[in-house]
Amino acid sequence: MGKSIASARFRVEDWAAGALGLRTREDWRAWSRGAAAPDAGEPEVTLPTMLRRRISPIGQMAFRAVCALPQQPTARFIFCSRHGEFQRTLGILRSLAAAEPVSPAEFSLSVHNALAGLLSIAWSNTSGHTTISAGVDSFCSALVEASACLASRPSEPILLVYFDDRLPEPYAEIADSDEAGVALALLLNAPRGDGEDLLVELEPRDETMTIATATGQALDFLRFLLTDQKEKTLAGERIQWRWRRA
């Protein structure tokens, strides 16, 4: 085990996830044990009109994961994504390249904090929100941000939402993975010291380790959460991440 640069504690109170072929928690638990994804569609979660109108498929996947959890009108939101709703951004770029007008609505929904803003309006949540994009370390960086928020205000829960989709052409050739769309929603609270807390640690990166993708980090964390693993280490772009059961 390497020498930790920094560490933070938190606890996962609840979770929900979405991906093609994985509908239920039992599907995800079977996946965590190595079972193949079943041939099924998206989870049947009814979204409020505001959270489905003009929202891209990956955005709706994120909101389905969120709405599978109990509504959190007082939680602080932390959304994280490496690429955001890139299909929408690509459409805007193509309009600009063709010298065509860009829809103001499309632009307003393409910014990185658009989904967090829509959710805060839909839930009348005024607790504030943060949106993070940190390359391959987007998910793990959001965990650190969440832990810092919980340390500062332990009475306020955190709703952490990760979402990312496969990059479309012509950007697919520079993608670091071909992973399909995934969304993960985590309800986090301050640690209680009762044996159920989790610890995230930052360490110097082992240069021999393969760098995990952003979606790979999120899925590895979910697998860690659903299995009996005591700890999990993976390499980020500049540092190494370790999760442990505290």
Coordinates of C-alpha atoms in Angstrom, one line a residue:
M1 CA 0.0 0.0 0.0
G2 CA 1.4 3.4 -1.0
K3 CA 1.6 6.4 1.4
S4 CA -1.6 8.4 1.5
I5 CA -1.5 12.0 0.5
A6 CA -4.9 12.8 1.8
S7 CA -8.1 10.9 2.8
A8 CA -11.7 11.5 3.5
R9 CA -14.6 9.6 5.0
F10 CA -18.2 9.3 4.0
R11 CA -21.1 6.8 3.9
V12 CA -23.4 5.7 1.2
E13 CA -27.0 5.7 2.4
D14 CA -28.6 4.7 -1.0
W15 CA -27.7 4.3 -4.6
A16 CA -29.3 3.8 -8.0
A17 CA -27.8 3.2 -11.4
G18 CA -28.7 3.0 -15.1
A19 CA -27.1 1.4 -18.1
L20 CA -28.4 -0.5 -21.2
G21 CA -29.6 -3.9 -20.1
L22 CA -29.6 -3.3 -16.4
R23 CA -33.0 -2.4 -15.0
T24 CA -33.1 -3.4 -11.3
R25 CA -30.8 -3.5 -8.3
E26 CA -30.8 -7.3 -8.6
D27 CA -29.5 -6.9 -12.2
W28 CA -26.7 -4.7 -10.8
R29 CA -25.8 -7.1 -8.0
A30 CA -25.7 -10.0 -10.5
W31 CA -23.4 -7.8 -12.7
S32 CA -21.1 -7.1 -9.7
R33 CA -20.7 -10.9 -9.4
G34 CA -19.7 -11.2 -13.1
A35 CA -23.1 -12.0 -14.7
A36 CA -23.8 -10.7 -18.2
A37 CA -26.3 -7.9 -18.5
P38 CA -29.8 -9.2 -19.4
D39 CA -31.5 -8.1 -22.7
A40 CA -33.7 -5.4 -21.2
G41 CA -34.4 -1.7 -21.7
E42 CA -34.2 1.3 -19.4
P43 CA -35.6 1.2 -15.9
E44 CA -39.3 2.2 -15.8
V45 CA -39.0 5.4 -13.8
T46 CA -41.5 8.1 -14.6
L47 CA -39.8 11.4 -14.9
P48 CA -41.5 14.8 -14.3
T49 CA -42.1 16.7 -17.5
M50 CA -39.3 19.2 -16.7
L51 CA -36.8 16.3 -16.4
R52 CA -37.7 14.7 -19.7
R53 CA -38.6 17.5 -22.1
R54 CA -35.8 18.2 -24.5
I55 CA -33.4 16.2 -22.4
S56 CA -30.9 13.9 -24.2
P57 CA -31.0 10.1 -23.7
I58 CA -27.9 10.2 -21.3
G59 CA -29.5 13.1 -19.4
Q60 CA -32.7 11.1 -19.0
M61 CA -30.7 8.1 -17.8
A62 CA -29.1 10.3 -15.1
F63 CA -32.5 11.6 -14.0
R64 CA -33.9 8.1 -13.9
A65 CA -31.2 7.1 -11.5
V66 CA -31.8 10.2 -9.4
C67 CA -35.6 9.6 -9.4
A68 CA -35.2 6.0 -8.3
L69 CA -34.0 7.4 -5.0
P70 CA -36.2 9.2 -2.4
Q71 CA -36.5 12.9 -3.3
Q72 CA -33.9 15.0 -1.6
P73 CA -35.2 18.6 -1.4
T74 CA -32.4 19.7 1.0
A75 CA -29.4 17.8 -0.3
R76 CA -26.6 19.5 -2.0
F77 CA -26.1 18.3 -5.6
I78 CA -22.8 17.3 -7.1
F79 CA -23.0 16.3 -10.7
C80 CA -19.9 14.9 -12.5
S81 CA -19.3 13.9 -16.1
R82 CA -16.3 13.9 -18.3
H83 CA -18.1 14.8 -21.5
G84 CA -21.5 16.0 -20.4
E85 CA -24.3 15.9 -22.9
F86 CA -21.9 15.8 -25.8
Q87 CA -24.4 14.8 -28.5
R88 CA -26.1 18.2 -27.9
T89 CA -22.8 20.0 -28.0
L90 CA -21.9 18.3 -31.2
G91 CA -25.2 19.4 -32.7
I92 CA -24.4 23.0 -31.8
L93 CA -20.9 22.7 -33.4
R94 CA -22.4 21.4 -36.6
S95 CA -24.8 24.2 -36.7
L96 CA -22.0 26.7 -36.3
A97 CA -19.9 25.0 -38.9
A98 CA -22.8 25.2 -41.4
A99 CA -23.4 28.9 -40.5
E100 CA -26.9 28.0 -39.2
P101 CA -28.5 29.6 -36.2
V102 CA -28.1 27.9 -32.8
S103 CA -31.2 27.4 -30.7
P104 CA -30.9 29.3 -27.4
A105 CA -32.7 26.3 -25.6
E106 CA -30.1 23.9 -27.0
F107 CA -27.3 26.1 -25.8
S108 CA -28.8 26.6 -22.4
L109 CA -29.1 22.8 -22.0
S110 CA -25.6 22.1 -23.3
V111 CA -23.7 23.8 -20.4
H112 CA -22.2 21.5 -17.9
N113 CA -24.4 22.5 -15.0
A114 CA -27.7 22.3 -16.9
L115 CA -28.9 19.0 -15.4
A116 CA -28.1 20.1 -11.9
G117 CA -30.0 23.3 -12.4
L118 CA -33.0 21.6 -13.8
L119 CA -33.1 19.2 -10.9
S120 CA -32.8 22.0 -8.4
I121 CA -35.8 23.8 -10.0
A122 CA -37.9 20.6 -10.2
W123 CA -37.3 19.8 -6.6
S124 CA -37.4 23.5 -5.4
N125 CA -33.9 22.8 -3.9
T126 CA -32.0 25.9 -2.9
S127 CA -29.1 24.1 -1.2
G128 CA -26.7 24.9 -4.0
H129 CA -24.9 22.6 -6.4
T130 CA -21.5 21.8 -8.0
T131 CA -20.7 20.4 -11.3
I132 CA -17.3 18.7 -11.9
S133 CA -15.4 17.7 -15.0
A134 CA -11.9 16.5 -14.3
G135 CA -11.0 14.2 -17.2
V136 CA -10.7 10.5 -16.3
D137 CA -10.8 11.5 -12.7
S138 CA -14.2 13.1 -12.8
F139 CA -16.0 10.6 -10.6
C140 CA -13.3 10.2 -8.0
S141 CA -12.9 14.0 -7.9
A142 CA -16.6 14.3 -7.2
L143 CA -16.2 11.9 -4.3
V144 CA -13.5 14.1 -2.8
E145 CA -15.7 17.2 -3.3
A146 CA -18.6 15.4 -1.6
S147 CA -16.4 14.3 1.3
A148 CA -15.2 17.9 1.8
C149 CA -18.8 19.2 1.8
L150 CA -19.9 16.6 4.3
A151 CA -16.9 17.5 6.6
S152 CA -17.9 21.2 6.4
R153 CA -21.6 20.7 6.8
P154 CA -22.2 17.1 8.2
S155 CA -26.0 17.7 8.6
E156 CA -26.5 18.3 4.9
P157 CA -26.7 15.1 2.7
I158 CA -25.1 15.0 -0.7
L159 CA -26.7 13.7 -3.9
L160 CA -23.8 12.7 -6.2
V161 CA -24.7 12.0 -9.8
Y162 CA -22.3 10.7 -12.4
F163 CA -23.2 10.3 -16.1
D164 CA -21.3 9.8 -19.3
D165 CA -21.9 8.4 -22.7
R166 CA -19.9 7.0 -25.6
L167 CA -18.3 9.8 -27.7
P168 CA -20.0 10.1 -31.1
E169 CA -18.2 10.4 -34.5
P170 CA -16.0 12.2 -35.4
Y171 CA -14.7 12.3 -31.8
A172 CA -14.8 8.5 -31.1
E173 CA -11.3 8.1 -32.5
I174 CA -9.9 10.1 -29.5
A175 CA -12.1 8.5 -26.8
D176 CA -10.3 6.6 -24.1
S177 CA -13.0 3.9 -24.0
D178 CA -16.0 2.6 -25.9
E179 CA -18.1 2.2 -22.8
A180 CA -21.8 2.8 -23.4
G181 CA -23.9 5.3 -21.4
V182 CA -23.8 4.8 -17.6
A183 CA -25.4 6.9 -14.9
L184 CA -24.9 6.5 -11.1
A185 CA -26.7 8.3 -8.3
L186 CA -25.4 8.1 -4.8
L187 CA -27.0 9.6 -1.6
L188 CA -24.1 10.3 0.7
N189 CA -24.0 11.3 4.4
A190 CA -21.3 12.2 6.9
P191 CA -19.5 9.3 8.6
R192 CA -20.8 7.9 11.8
G193 CA -17.9 5.7 12.9
D194 CA -20.2 2.6 13.1
G195 CA -18.2 0.4 10.7
E196 CA -20.3 1.2 7.7
D197 CA -18.3 4.3 6.6
L198 CA -16.1 4.3 3.5
L199 CA -12.7 6.0 3.1
V200 CA -11.3 7.5 -0.1
E201 CA -7.5 8.0 -0.2
L202 CA -5.2 9.8 -2.6
E203 CA -1.8 8.3 -3.2
P204 CA 1.1 8.9 -5.6
R205 CA 0.3 7.0 -8.8
D206 CA 2.0 3.7 -9.6
E207 CA 3.3 4.3 -13.2
T208 CA 2.9 0.6 -14.0
M209 CA -0.9 0.7 -13.5
T210 CA -3.3 1.2 -16.4
I211 CA -5.2 4.4 -16.0
A212 CA -8.9 3.8 -15.4
T213 CA -11.5 5.7 -17.5
A214 CA -14.1 8.0 -15.9
T215 CA -16.9 5.5 -16.5
G216 CA -14.5 2.7 -15.3
Q217 CA -14.0 4.5 -12.0
A218 CA -17.7 4.9 -11.4
L219 CA -18.4 1.3 -12.3
D220 CA -15.5 0.0 -10.2
F221 CA -16.8 2.0 -7.2
L222 CA -20.3 0.5 -7.6
R223 CA -18.8 -3.0 -7.9
F224 CA -16.8 -2.3 -4.7
L225 CA -19.9 -1.1 -3.0
L226 CA -21.9 -4.2 -3.9
T227 CA -19.3 -6.8 -3.1
D228 CA -17.3 -7.8 -0.1
Q229 CA -14.1 -6.2 -1.2
K230 CA -12.3 -4.6 1.7
E231 CA -10.4 -2.1 -0.6
K232 CA -10.0 -1.2 -4.2
T233 CA -7.1 0.7 -5.9
L234 CA -7.1 2.2 -9.3
A235 CA -4.9 4.7 -11.2
G236 CA -6.1 8.1 -12.2
E237 CA -4.4 10.4 -14.7
R238 CA -2.1 12.0 -12.1
I239 CA -2.8 10.3 -8.8
Q240 CA -3.9 6.9 -7.5
W241 CA -7.2 6.4 -5.8
R242 CA -8.0 3.9 -3.0
W243 CA -11.4 3.1 -1.5
R244 CA -11.5 1.2 1.8
R245 CA -14.2 0.1 4.2
A246 CA -13.4 2.2 7.3

